[in-house]
Amino acid sequence: MDVQEAVAESTPAEAAQDKKDGLRRFTMGPNDSLEGKLTYDGHVHVDGRAEGELRVSGNIEVASGAKVKAFLEASNVTIKGDVEGTLNARDKLVLGKNAKMSGDVTVRRLQIEDGASLNGHVRMGDFEHQGSGG
Amino acid sequence: MSTRAPGARVPGKTADQPPPETPTTGRRGGITLGPRDRLIGELHIDGDVRLGGTVQGEIHATGDVEVDDEAKVNASLAGGDINIRGSVSGPVIARKRLVVARSGSLIGDVRVARLVIQDGATFSGNVSMGPQPDAFTPAPEPAPAGAAPEPVAAAQAPDMAAEPQPTRTDGKAKGKPKR
């Protein structure tokens, strides 16, 4: 299956500056859907449905009720909905208590709350050569 | 992995032992291994177990398993609730809940009903989560090879061969993007 490129350099209505770190924010609502590849310099909040590939320089948040079937790559990933696919968190992955994740994940840090469901392989990077405890 | 299971796979459940269905409230007839204790081998225990020292082999508990901060466990663990604050390397089966605390480290595949990993914990391995993992039954035997799957695949083959042909005619399938 082929996917269309979704170029989201600027989404005027949705790209609001994040007050905390100055990064832009791409926000999807519960009735939105995205199919394709998204490369975004900023944070992405996913609600509704997303399918394809999300590569994000900031964080990805998957809202409760959202359904995502995608390759995800971001710094921090917070999942409260359903995700199927491969996930790569450069920093931390958090699975909230209603999260459902199936797929292989590579993370630096991992937090799973009680009630979350995970099926897949977990690889934690660079914990072997981390100097400053944690 | 140097874990060897010599013969005895099923814990010795005899008639005079209490049934394992007894409610797991508090600690029942469990054992504790302190930081200077060492266990190498296989332990089947009817109750809870608390590991504080060095353990190598297999631990099967009908109750809960607790791995203290100091513990160095190189073993497979099976129990109800399993709480890891130390370092564990080996497969883990939790019939109820597995918790890897922030000080804990777990390298190994897990089968659990519920899973909690606290921030700061180290974990690498395969996770399979189901409603009721059976701790003491060995992995289900693979289905008899070559019996069922072959006819099904053979029956599907003509359909699948017929499917791509219409789309192969170049340029005509505009509605369906093909690679």
PDB file of C-alpha atoms in Angstrom:
ATOM      1  CA  MET A   1       0.000   0.000   0.000  1.00  0.00           C
ATOM      2  CA  ASP A   2       1.304   3.367  -0.894  1.00  0.00           C
ATOM      3  CA  VAL A   3       0.856   6.470   1.174  1.00  0.00           C
ATOM      4  CA  GLN A   4       0.533  10.025   0.086  1.00  0.00           C
ATOM      5  CA  GLU A   5       2.911  12.600   1.355  1.00  0.00           C
ATOM      6  CA  ALA A   6       1.270  15.009   3.690  1.00  0.00           C
ATOM      7  CA  VAL A   7       3.380  18.094   3.876  1.00  0.00           C
ATOM      8  CA  ALA A   8       2.580  20.057   6.965  1.00  0.00           C
ATOM      9  CA  GLU A   9       5.065  22.847   7.002  1.00  0.00           C
ATOM     10  CA  SER A  10       2.555  25.314   8.279  1.00  0.00           C
ATOM     11  CA  THR A  11      -0.997  24.715   9.347  1.00  0.00           C
ATOM     12  CA  PRO A  12      -2.214  28.187  10.159  1.00  0.00           C
ATOM     13  CA  ALA A  13      -5.152  27.258  12.323  1.00  0.00           C
ATOM     14  CA  GLU A  14      -3.418  24.501  14.174  1.00  0.00           C
ATOM     15  CA  ALA A  15       0.205  25.462  14.453  1.00  0.00           C
ATOM     16  CA  ALA A  16       0.147  27.350  17.680  1.00  0.00           C
ATOM     17  CA  GLN A  17       3.374  28.123  19.413  1.00  0.00           C
ATOM     18  CA  ASP A  18       3.929  26.114  22.484  1.00  0.00           C
ATOM     19  CA  LYS A  19       4.494  28.468  25.335  1.00  0.00           C
ATOM     20  CA  LYS A  20       6.839  26.190  27.181  1.00  0.00           C
ATOM     21  CA  ASP A  21       9.528  25.519  24.635  1.00  0.00           C
ATOM     22  CA  GLY A  22       8.627  27.644  21.649  1.00  0.00           C
ATOM     23  CA  LEU A  23       8.048  24.638  19.419  1.00  0.00           C
ATOM     24  CA  ARG A  24       5.119  24.567  17.069  1.00  0.00           C
ATOM     25  CA  ARG A  25       2.232  22.276  17.694  1.00  0.00           C
ATOM     26  CA  PHE A  26       0.253  20.191  15.246  1.00  0.00           C
ATOM     27  CA  THR A  27      -3.071  19.300  16.806  1.00  0.00           C
ATOM     28  CA  MET A  28      -5.628  16.858  15.491  1.00  0.00           C
ATOM     29  CA  GLY A  29      -9.124  16.655  16.877  1.00  0.00           C
ATOM     30  CA  PRO A  30     -11.230  13.552  17.496  1.00  0.00           C
ATOM     31  CA  ASN A  31     -12.898  13.806  14.096  1.00  0.00           C
ATOM     32  CA  ASP A  32      -9.692  14.349  12.167  1.00  0.00           C
ATOM     33  CA  SER A  33      -7.798  11.741  10.286  1.00  0.00           C
ATOM     34  CA  LEU A  34      -4.396  11.607   8.735  1.00  0.00           C
ATOM     35  CA  GLU A  35      -3.149   9.105   6.234  1.00  0.00           C
ATOM     36  CA  GLY A  36       0.383   9.272   4.954  1.00  0.00           C
ATOM     37  CA  LYS A  37       3.740  10.506   6.088  1.00  0.00           C
ATOM     38  CA  LEU A  38       4.158  13.470   8.320  1.00  0.00           C
ATOM     39  CA  THR A  39       7.507  14.979   9.149  1.00  0.00           C
ATOM     40  CA  TYR A  40       7.044  17.820  11.552  1.00  0.00           C
ATOM     41  CA  ASP A  41       9.351  20.135  13.387  1.00  0.00           C
ATOM     42  CA  GLY A  42       7.457  20.570  16.644  1.00  0.00           C
ATOM     43  CA  HIS A  43       4.981  18.656  18.750  1.00  0.00           C
ATOM     44  CA  VAL A  44       2.149  16.545  17.416  1.00  0.00           C
ATOM     45  CA  HIS A  45      -1.063  15.802  19.235  1.00  0.00           C
ATOM     46  CA  VAL A  46      -2.933  12.960  17.605  1.00  0.00           C
ATOM     47  CA  ASP A  47      -6.603  12.392  18.064  1.00  0.00           C
ATOM     48  CA  GLY A  48      -9.038  10.697  15.723  1.00  0.00           C
ATOM     49  CA  ARG A  49      -7.301   8.371  13.288  1.00  0.00           C
ATOM     50  CA  ALA A  50      -3.787   8.379  11.931  1.00  0.00           C
ATOM     51  CA  GLU A  51      -2.174   5.931   9.591  1.00  0.00           C
ATOM     52  CA  GLY A  52       1.262   5.904   8.042  1.00  0.00           C
ATOM     53  CA  GLU A  53       4.347   7.496   9.460  1.00  0.00           C
ATOM     54  CA  LEU A  54       4.951  10.317  11.915  1.00  0.00           C
ATOM     55  CA  ARG A  55       8.451  11.680  12.369  1.00  0.00           C
ATOM     56  CA  VAL A  56       8.490  14.482  14.826  1.00  0.00           C
ATOM     57  CA  SER A  57      11.305  16.546  16.274  1.00  0.00           C
ATOM     58  CA  GLY A  58       9.344  17.247  19.452  1.00  0.00           C
ATOM     59  CA  ASN A  59       6.832  15.073  21.231  1.00  0.00           C
ATOM     60  CA  ILE A  60       3.912  12.948  20.118  1.00  0.00           C
ATOM     61  CA  GLU A  61       0.843  12.600  22.225  1.00  0.00           C
ATOM     62  CA  VAL A  62      -1.827  10.099  21.279  1.00  0.00           C
ATOM     63  CA  ALA A  63      -5.089  11.066  22.900  1.00  0.00           C
ATOM     64  CA  SER A  64      -7.436   8.686  24.590  1.00  0.00           C
ATOM     65  CA  GLY A  65      -9.825   7.348  21.973  1.00  0.00           C
ATOM     66  CA  ALA A  66      -7.406   7.915  19.110  1.00  0.00           C
ATOM     67  CA  LYS A  67      -6.509   5.055  16.802  1.00  0.00           C
ATOM     68  CA  VAL A  68      -3.051   5.099  15.296  1.00  0.00           C
ATOM     69  CA  LYS A  69      -1.534   2.613  12.915  1.00  0.00           C
ATOM     70  CA  ALA A  70       1.817   4.050  12.152  1.00  0.00           C
ATOM     71  CA  PHE A  71       5.518   4.222  12.548  1.00  0.00           C
ATOM     72  CA  LEU A  72       6.134   6.819  15.234  1.00  0.00           C
ATOM     73  CA  GLU A  73       9.338   8.643  15.963  1.00  0.00           C
ATOM     74  CA  ALA A  74       9.682  11.481  18.423  1.00  0.00           C
ATOM     75  CA  SER A  75      11.522  12.642  21.508  1.00  0.00           C
ATOM     76  CA  ASN A  76       8.853  11.890  24.053  1.00  0.00           C
ATOM     77  CA  VAL A  77       5.820   9.821  23.222  1.00  0.00           C
ATOM     78  CA  THR A  78       2.767   9.713  25.429  1.00  0.00           C
ATOM     79  CA  ILE A  79       0.080   7.216  24.531  1.00  0.00           C
ATOM     80  CA  LYS A  80      -3.408   7.219  25.929  1.00  0.00           C
ATOM     81  CA  GLY A  81      -5.205   5.642  22.988  1.00  0.00           C
ATOM     82  CA  ASP A  82      -4.620   2.698  20.674  1.00  0.00           C
ATOM     83  CA  VAL A  83      -1.386   2.394  18.755  1.00  0.00           C
ATOM     84  CA  GLU A  84      -0.267  -0.291  16.399  1.00  0.00           C
ATOM     85  CA  GLY A  85       3.142  -0.059  14.825  1.00  0.00           C
ATOM     86  CA  THR A  86       6.791   0.471  15.472  1.00  0.00           C
ATOM     87  CA  LEU A  87       7.718   3.196  17.886  1.00  0.00           C
ATOM     88  CA  ASN A  88      10.958   4.981  18.451  1.00  0.00           C
ATOM     89  CA  ALA A  89      11.237   7.399  21.349  1.00  0.00           C
ATOM     90  CA  ARG A  90      14.517   9.251  21.536  1.00  0.00           C
ATOM     91  CA  ASP A  91      13.769  10.025  25.134  1.00  0.00           C
ATOM     92  CA  LYS A  92      10.774   8.615  26.924  1.00  0.00           C
ATOM     93  CA  LEU A  93       7.675   6.576  26.198  1.00  0.00           C
ATOM     94  CA  VAL A  94       4.741   6.775  28.566  1.00  0.00           C
ATOM     95  CA  LEU A  95       1.819   4.387  28.299  1.00  0.00           C
ATOM     96  CA  GLY A  96      -1.164   5.765  30.157  1.00  0.00           C
ATOM     97  CA  LYS A  97      -3.580   3.577  32.003  1.00  0.00           C
ATOM     98  CA  ASN A  98      -5.965   3.113  29.089  1.00  0.00           C
ATOM     99  CA  ALA A  99      -3.275   2.835  26.445  1.00  0.00           C
ATOM    100  CA  LYS A 100      -3.083  -0.100  24.080  1.00  0.00           C
ATOM    101  CA  MET A 101       0.181  -0.506  22.287  1.00  0.00           C
ATOM    102  CA  SER A 102       1.115  -3.325  20.007  1.00  0.00           C
ATOM    103  CA  GLY A 103       4.387  -3.291  18.186  1.00  0.00           C
ATOM    104  CA  ASP A 104       8.068  -3.065  18.863  1.00  0.00           C
ATOM    105  CA  VAL A 105       9.358  -0.094  20.763  1.00  0.00           C
ATOM    106  CA  THR A 106      12.816   1.363  21.132  1.00  0.00           C
ATOM    107  CA  VAL A 107      13.107   3.858  23.925  1.00  0.00           C
ATOM    108  CA  ARG A 108      15.568   5.473  26.246  1.00  0.00           C
ATOM    109  CA  ARG A 109      13.176   5.580  29.146  1.00  0.00           C
ATOM    110  CA  LEU A 110       9.904   3.813  29.650  1.00  0.00           C
ATOM    111  CA  GLN A 111       6.983   4.316  31.953  1.00  0.00           C
ATOM    112  CA  ILE A 112       3.962   2.048  31.904  1.00  0.00           C
ATOM    113  CA  GLU A 113       1.002   2.815  34.094  1.00  0.00           C
ATOM    114  CA  ASP A 114      -1.167   0.144  35.601  1.00  0.00           C
ATOM    115  CA  GLY A 115      -3.948  -0.837  33.228  1.00  0.00           C
ATOM    116  CA  ALA A 116      -1.978  -0.157  30.073  1.00  0.00           C
ATOM    117  CA  SER A 117      -1.568  -2.940  27.599  1.00  0.00           C
ATOM    118  CA  LEU A 118       1.567  -3.652  25.625  1.00  0.00           C
ATOM    119  CA  ASN A 119       2.404  -6.423  23.228  1.00  0.00           C
ATOM    120  CA  GLY A 120       5.695  -6.358  21.465  1.00  0.00           C
ATOM    121  CA  HIS A 121       9.386  -6.149  21.967  1.00  0.00           C
ATOM    122  CA  VAL A 122      10.922  -3.468  24.109  1.00  0.00           C
ATOM    123  CA  ARG A 123      14.453  -2.304  23.520  1.00  0.00           C
ATOM    124  CA  MET A 124      15.946   0.222  25.786  1.00  0.00           C
ATOM    125  CA  GLY A 125      18.826   2.060  24.207  1.00  0.00           C
ATOM    126  CA  ASP A 126      22.015   3.286  25.779  1.00  0.00           C
ATOM    127  CA  PHE A 127      21.242   2.232  29.319  1.00  0.00           C
ATOM    128  CA  GLU A 128      24.410   0.217  29.316  1.00  0.00           C
ATOM    129  CA  HIS A 129      26.684   3.170  28.808  1.00  0.00           C
ATOM    130  CA  GLN A 130      24.869   5.807  30.760  1.00  0.00           C
ATOM    131  CA  GLY A 131      27.225   7.502  33.120  1.00  0.00           C
ATOM    132  CA  SER A 132      25.000   9.677  35.263  1.00  0.00           C
ATOM    133  CA  GLY A 133      22.733   7.324  37.187  1.00  0.00           C
ATOM    134  CA  GLY A 134      19.024   7.046  36.641  1.00  0.00           C
TER     135      GLY A 134
ATOM    136  CA  MET B   1      21.383 -18.774  29.136  1.00  0.00           C
ATOM    137  CA  SER B   2      22.562 -21.416  31.502  1.00  0.00           C
ATOM    138  CA  THR B   3      19.198 -22.269  32.990  1.00  0.00           C
ATOM    139  CA  ARG B   4      18.627 -25.966  32.725  1.00  0.00           C
ATOM    140  CA  ALA B   5      15.443 -27.670  33.756  1.00  0.00           C
ATOM    141  CA  PRO B   6      16.343 -31.163  34.862  1.00  0.00           C
ATOM    142  CA  GLY B   7      13.263 -33.288  34.538  1.00  0.00           C
ATOM    143  CA  ALA B   8      11.082 -31.917  37.281  1.00  0.00           C
ATOM    144  CA  ARG B   9       8.999 -29.244  35.631  1.00  0.00           C
ATOM    145  CA  VAL B  10       5.826 -29.366  37.664  1.00  0.00           C
ATOM    146  CA  PRO B  11       5.982 -28.443  41.321  1.00  0.00           C
ATOM    147  CA  GLY B  12       5.179 -31.271  43.660  1.00  0.00           C
ATOM    148  CA  LYS B  13       1.570 -30.640  44.516  1.00  0.00           C
ATOM    149  CA  THR B  14       0.414 -33.336  46.864  1.00  0.00           C
ATOM    150  CA  ALA B  15      -2.974 -33.866  48.418  1.00  0.00           C
ATOM    151  CA  ASP B  16      -2.000 -32.696  51.869  1.00  0.00           C
ATOM    152  CA  GLN B  17      -0.890 -29.279  50.646  1.00  0.00           C
ATOM    153  CA  PRO B  18      -3.441 -26.491  50.696  1.00  0.00           C
ATOM    154  CA  PRO B  19      -4.920 -25.755  47.324  1.00  0.00           C
ATOM    155  CA  PRO B  20      -3.229 -22.869  45.545  1.00  0.00           C
ATOM    156  CA  GLU B  21      -6.559 -21.089  45.167  1.00  0.00           C
ATOM    157  CA  THR B  22      -6.376 -19.728  48.696  1.00  0.00           C
ATOM    158  CA  PRO B  23      -6.821 -15.968  48.633  1.00  0.00           C
ATOM    159  CA  THR B  24      -3.557 -14.115  48.458  1.00  0.00           C
ATOM    160  CA  THR B  25      -3.944 -11.759  51.347  1.00  0.00           C
ATOM    161  CA  GLY B  26      -0.751 -10.880  53.093  1.00  0.00           C
ATOM    162  CA  ARG B  27       2.282 -13.096  53.205  1.00  0.00           C
ATOM    163  CA  ARG B  28       1.661 -16.769  53.557  1.00  0.00           C
ATOM    164  CA  GLY B  29       4.321 -19.258  54.470  1.00  0.00           C
ATOM    165  CA  GLY B  30       6.832 -17.499  52.308  1.00  0.00           C
ATOM    166  CA  ILE B  31      10.586 -17.367  52.433  1.00  0.00           C
ATOM    167  CA  THR B  32      13.057 -14.548  52.404  1.00  0.00           C
ATOM    168  CA  LEU B  33      16.563 -14.593  51.062  1.00  0.00           C
ATOM    169  CA  GLY B  34      18.695 -11.839  52.522  1.00  0.00           C
ATOM    170  CA  PRO B  35      21.399  -9.916  50.718  1.00  0.00           C
ATOM    171  CA  ARG B  36      24.094 -12.377  51.747  1.00  0.00           C
ATOM    172  CA  ASP B  37      22.096 -15.484  50.852  1.00  0.00           C
ATOM    173  CA  ARG B  38      22.547 -17.294  47.608  1.00  0.00           C
ATOM    174  CA  LEU B  39      20.369 -19.738  45.741  1.00  0.00           C
ATOM    175  CA  ILE B  40      21.461 -21.636  42.688  1.00  0.00           C
ATOM    176  CA  GLY B  41      18.925 -24.060  41.307  1.00  0.00           C
ATOM    177  CA  GLU B  42      15.213 -24.453  41.157  1.00  0.00           C
ATOM    178  CA  LEU B  43      12.746 -23.373  43.800  1.00  0.00           C
ATOM    179  CA  HIS B  44       9.062 -24.202  43.841  1.00  0.00           C
ATOM    180  CA  ILE B  45       7.336 -22.562  46.702  1.00  0.00           C
ATOM    181  CA  ASP B  46       3.771 -22.558  47.879  1.00  0.00           C
ATOM    182  CA  GLY B  47       3.547 -18.989  49.049  1.00  0.00           C
ATOM    183  CA  ASP B  48       5.460 -15.777  48.658  1.00  0.00           C
ATOM    184  CA  VAL B  49       9.149 -15.358  48.146  1.00  0.00           C
ATOM    185  CA  ARG B  50      11.396 -12.409  48.719  1.00  0.00           C
ATOM    186  CA  LEU B  51      14.757 -12.359  47.022  1.00  0.00           C
ATOM    187  CA  GLY B  52      17.505 -10.192  48.395  1.00  0.00           C
ATOM    188  CA  GLY B  53      20.709 -11.895  47.381  1.00  0.00           C
ATOM    189  CA  THR B  54      22.053 -13.796  44.432  1.00  0.00           C
ATOM    190  CA  VAL B  55      19.739 -16.193  42.658  1.00  0.00           C
ATOM    191  CA  GLN B  56      20.398 -18.359  39.659  1.00  0.00           C
ATOM    192  CA  GLY B  57      17.994 -20.864  38.164  1.00  0.00           C
ATOM    193  CA  GLU B  58      14.228 -20.907  38.433  1.00  0.00           C
ATOM    194  CA  ILE B  59      11.773 -19.547  40.956  1.00  0.00           C
ATOM    195  CA  HIS B  60       8.159 -20.690  40.848  1.00  0.00           C
ATOM    196  CA  ALA B  61       5.906 -19.242  43.512  1.00  0.00           C
ATOM    197  CA  THR B  62       2.190 -19.728  43.965  1.00  0.00           C
ATOM    198  CA  GLY B  63       2.212 -16.404  45.764  1.00  0.00           C
ATOM    199  CA  ASP B  64       4.063 -13.214  45.070  1.00  0.00           C
ATOM    200  CA  VAL B  65       7.686 -12.620  44.230  1.00  0.00           C
ATOM    201  CA  GLU B  66       9.570  -9.630  45.503  1.00  0.00           C
ATOM    202  CA  VAL B  67      13.047  -8.741  44.280  1.00  0.00           C
ATOM    203  CA  ASP B  68      14.807  -6.328  46.579  1.00  0.00           C
ATOM    204  CA  ASP B  69      17.109  -3.515  45.502  1.00  0.00           C
ATOM    205  CA  GLU B  70      20.255  -5.411  46.333  1.00  0.00           C
ATOM    206  CA  ALA B  71      19.257  -8.606  44.600  1.00  0.00           C
ATOM    207  CA  LYS B  72      21.043 -10.018  41.589  1.00  0.00           C
ATOM    208  CA  VAL B  73      18.693 -12.478  39.980  1.00  0.00           C
ATOM    209  CA  ASN B  74      19.752 -14.481  36.981  1.00  0.00           C
ATOM    210  CA  ALA B  75      16.739 -16.713  36.839  1.00  0.00           C
ATOM    211  CA  SER B  76      13.309 -17.259  35.458  1.00  0.00           C
ATOM    212  CA  LEU B  77      10.570 -16.026  37.749  1.00  0.00           C
ATOM    213  CA  ALA B  78       6.961 -17.086  37.939  1.00  0.00           C
ATOM    214  CA  GLY B  79       4.448 -15.850  40.447  1.00  0.00           C
ATOM    215  CA  GLY B  80       1.268 -13.931  41.059  1.00  0.00           C
ATOM    216  CA  ASP B  81       2.332 -10.381  41.682  1.00  0.00           C
ATOM    217  CA  ILE B  82       5.969  -9.791  40.890  1.00  0.00           C
ATOM    218  CA  ASN B  83       7.723  -6.707  42.115  1.00  0.00           C
ATOM    219  CA  ILE B  84      11.224  -5.965  40.864  1.00  0.00           C
ATOM    220  CA  ARG B  85      13.367  -3.365  42.569  1.00  0.00           C
ATOM    221  CA  GLY B  86      16.690  -5.067  41.990  1.00  0.00           C
ATOM    222  CA  SER B  87      18.291  -6.527  38.943  1.00  0.00           C
ATOM    223  CA  VAL B  88      16.712  -9.460  37.111  1.00  0.00           C
ATOM    224  CA  SER B  89      17.878 -11.201  34.014  1.00  0.00           C
ATOM    225  CA  GLY B  90      15.603 -13.938  32.740  1.00  0.00           C
ATOM    226  CA  PRO B  91      12.047 -14.586  31.629  1.00  0.00           C
ATOM    227  CA  VAL B  92       9.232 -13.513  33.923  1.00  0.00           C
ATOM    228  CA  ILE B  93       5.685 -14.796  34.116  1.00  0.00           C
ATOM    229  CA  ALA B  94       3.282 -12.884  36.317  1.00  0.00           C
ATOM    230  CA  ARG B  95      -0.203 -14.306  36.632  1.00  0.00           C
ATOM    231  CA  LYS B  96      -1.338 -11.004  38.015  1.00  0.00           C
ATOM    232  CA  ARG B  97       0.859  -7.991  37.855  1.00  0.00           C
ATOM    233  CA  LEU B  98       4.490  -7.277  37.164  1.00  0.00           C
ATOM    234  CA  VAL B  99       5.951  -4.075  38.533  1.00  0.00           C
ATOM    235  CA  VAL B 100       9.424  -2.883  37.625  1.00  0.00           C
ATOM    236  CA  ALA B 101      10.185  -0.103  40.057  1.00  0.00           C
ATOM    237  CA  ARG B 102      12.379   2.882  39.285  1.00  0.00           C
ATOM    238  CA  SER B 103      15.381   1.198  40.853  1.00  0.00           C
ATOM    239  CA  GLY B 104      14.654  -2.067  39.063  1.00  0.00           C
ATOM    240  CA  SER B 105      16.201  -3.570  35.998  1.00  0.00           C
ATOM    241  CA  LEU B 106      14.741  -6.390  33.980  1.00  0.00           C
ATOM    242  CA  ILE B 107      16.252  -7.989  30.909  1.00  0.00           C
ATOM    243  CA  GLY B 108      14.066 -10.784  29.650  1.00  0.00           C
ATOM    244  CA  ASP B 109      10.815 -11.679  28.015  1.00  0.00           C
ATOM    245  CA  VAL B 110       7.684 -11.270  30.077  1.00  0.00           C
ATOM    246  CA  ARG B 111       4.223 -12.751  30.013  1.00  0.00           C
ATOM    247  CA  VAL B 112       1.919 -10.872  32.283  1.00  0.00           C
ATOM    248  CA  ALA B 113      -1.671 -10.002  32.923  1.00  0.00           C
ATOM    249  CA  ARG B 114      -0.801  -6.456  33.922  1.00  0.00           C
ATOM    250  CA  LEU B 115       2.388  -4.513  33.644  1.00  0.00           C
ATOM    251  CA  VAL B 116       3.672  -1.426  35.390  1.00  0.00           C
ATOM    252  CA  ILE B 117       7.027   0.094  34.579  1.00  0.00           C
ATOM    253  CA  GLN B 118       8.023   3.094  36.610  1.00  0.00           C
ATOM    254  CA  ASP B 119      10.032   5.915  35.160  1.00  0.00           C
ATOM    255  CA  GLY B 120      13.705   5.233  35.617  1.00  0.00           C
ATOM    256  CA  ALA B 121      13.384   1.481  35.404  1.00  0.00           C
ATOM    257  CA  THR B 122      15.378  -0.476  32.886  1.00  0.00           C
ATOM    258  CA  PHE B 123      13.568  -2.997  30.779  1.00  0.00           C
ATOM    259  CA  SER B 124      14.372  -4.852  27.610  1.00  0.00           C
ATOM    260  CA  GLY B 125      12.525  -7.827  26.264  1.00  0.00           C
ATOM    261  CA  ASN B 126       9.433  -9.081  24.633  1.00  0.00           C
ATOM    262  CA  VAL B 127       6.110  -8.332  26.270  1.00  0.00           C
ATOM    263  CA  SER B 128       3.048 -10.440  25.797  1.00  0.00           C
ATOM    264  CA  MET B 129       0.045  -9.425  27.723  1.00  0.00           C
ATOM    265  CA  GLY B 130      -2.996 -11.584  28.092  1.00  0.00           C
ATOM    266  CA  PRO B 131      -5.759 -12.063  30.599  1.00  0.00           C
ATOM    267  CA  GLN B 132      -4.434 -15.166  32.340  1.00  0.00           C
ATOM    268  CA  PRO B 133      -0.935 -16.398  31.683  1.00  0.00           C
ATOM    269  CA  ASP B 134      -0.536 -19.947  32.928  1.00  0.00           C
ATOM    270  CA  ALA B 135       2.563 -19.986  34.982  1.00  0.00           C
ATOM    271  CA  PHE B 136       3.075 -23.612  35.669  1.00  0.00           C
ATOM    272  CA  THR B 137       2.018 -25.107  32.387  1.00  0.00           C
ATOM    273  CA  PRO B 138       4.840 -25.264  29.918  1.00  0.00           C
ATOM    274  CA  ALA B 139       4.494 -23.358  26.665  1.00  0.00           C
ATOM    275  CA  PRO B 140       1.721 -24.801  24.508  1.00  0.00           C
ATOM    276  CA  GLU B 141       2.944 -27.415  22.102  1.00  0.00           C
ATOM    277  CA  PRO B 142       3.106 -26.307  18.517  1.00  0.00           C
ATOM    278  CA  ALA B 143       0.211 -27.482  16.402  1.00  0.00           C
ATOM    279  CA  PRO B 144       0.831 -30.652  14.400  1.00  0.00           C
ATOM    280  CA  ALA B 145       3.009 -29.479  11.591  1.00  0.00           C
ATOM    281  CA  GLY B 146       1.933 -29.648   7.988  1.00  0.00           C
ATOM    282  CA  ALA B 147      -1.593 -30.908   8.656  1.00  0.00           C
ATOM    283  CA  ALA B 148      -3.974 -27.965   8.558  1.00  0.00           C
ATOM    284  CA  PRO B 149      -2.158 -25.007   7.040  1.00  0.00           C
ATOM    285  CA  GLU B 150      -1.238 -26.570   3.711  1.00  0.00           C
ATOM    286  CA  PRO B 151      -4.696 -27.175   2.222  1.00  0.00           C
ATOM    287  CA  VAL B 152      -5.817 -23.718   3.267  1.00  0.00           C
ATOM    288  CA  ALA B 153      -2.861 -22.090   1.606  1.00  0.00           C
ATOM    289  CA  ALA B 154      -3.370 -24.170  -1.482  1.00  0.00           C
ATOM    290  CA  ALA B 155      -7.023 -23.211  -1.644  1.00  0.00           C
ATOM    291  CA  GLN B 156      -6.191 -19.554  -1.341  1.00  0.00           C
ATOM    292  CA  ALA B 157      -3.477 -19.596  -3.914  1.00  0.00           C
ATOM    293  CA  PRO B 158      -5.681 -19.487  -7.046  1.00  0.00           C
ATOM    294  CA  ASP B 159      -7.619 -16.531  -5.680  1.00  0.00           C
ATOM    295  CA  MET B 160      -4.494 -14.628  -4.881  1.00  0.00           C
ATOM    296  CA  ALA B 161      -3.027 -15.384  -8.260  1.00  0.00           C
ATOM    297  CA  ALA B 162      -6.185 -14.176  -9.969  1.00  0.00           C
ATOM    298  CA  GLU B 163      -6.362 -10.967  -7.941  1.00  0.00           C
ATOM    299  CA  PRO B 164      -3.373  -9.013  -9.235  1.00  0.00           C
ATOM    300  CA  GLN B 165      -4.047  -9.624 -12.896  1.00  0.00           C
ATOM    301  CA  PRO B 166      -6.627  -6.882 -13.490  1.00  0.00           C
ATOM    302  CA  THR B 167      -4.536  -4.304 -11.684  1.00  0.00           C
ATOM    303  CA  ARG B 168      -1.470  -5.255 -13.664  1.00  0.00           C
ATOM    304  CA  THR B 169      -2.780  -3.657 -16.835  1.00  0.00           C
ATOM    305  CA  ASP B 170      -0.812  -0.500 -16.617  1.00  0.00           C
ATOM    306  CA  GLY B 171      -2.330   2.862 -15.914  1.00  0.00           C
ATOM    307  CA  LYS B 172      -5.924   1.766 -15.718  1.00  0.00           C
ATOM    308  CA  ALA B 173      -6.282   1.400 -11.977  1.00  0.00           C
ATOM    309  CA  LYS B 174      -6.441   5.048 -11.122  1.00  0.00           C
ATOM    310  CA  GLY B 175      -8.523   4.760  -7.996  1.00  0.00           C
ATOM    311  CA  LYS B 176      -6.147   2.428  -6.228  1.00  0.00           C
ATOM    312  CA  PRO B 177      -2.643   3.743  -5.944  1.00  0.00           C
ATOM    313  CA  LYS B 178      -0.213   0.888  -6.337  1.00  0.00           C
ATOM    314  CA  ARG B 179       3.440   1.072  -5.699  1.00  0.00           C
TER     315      ARG B 179
END
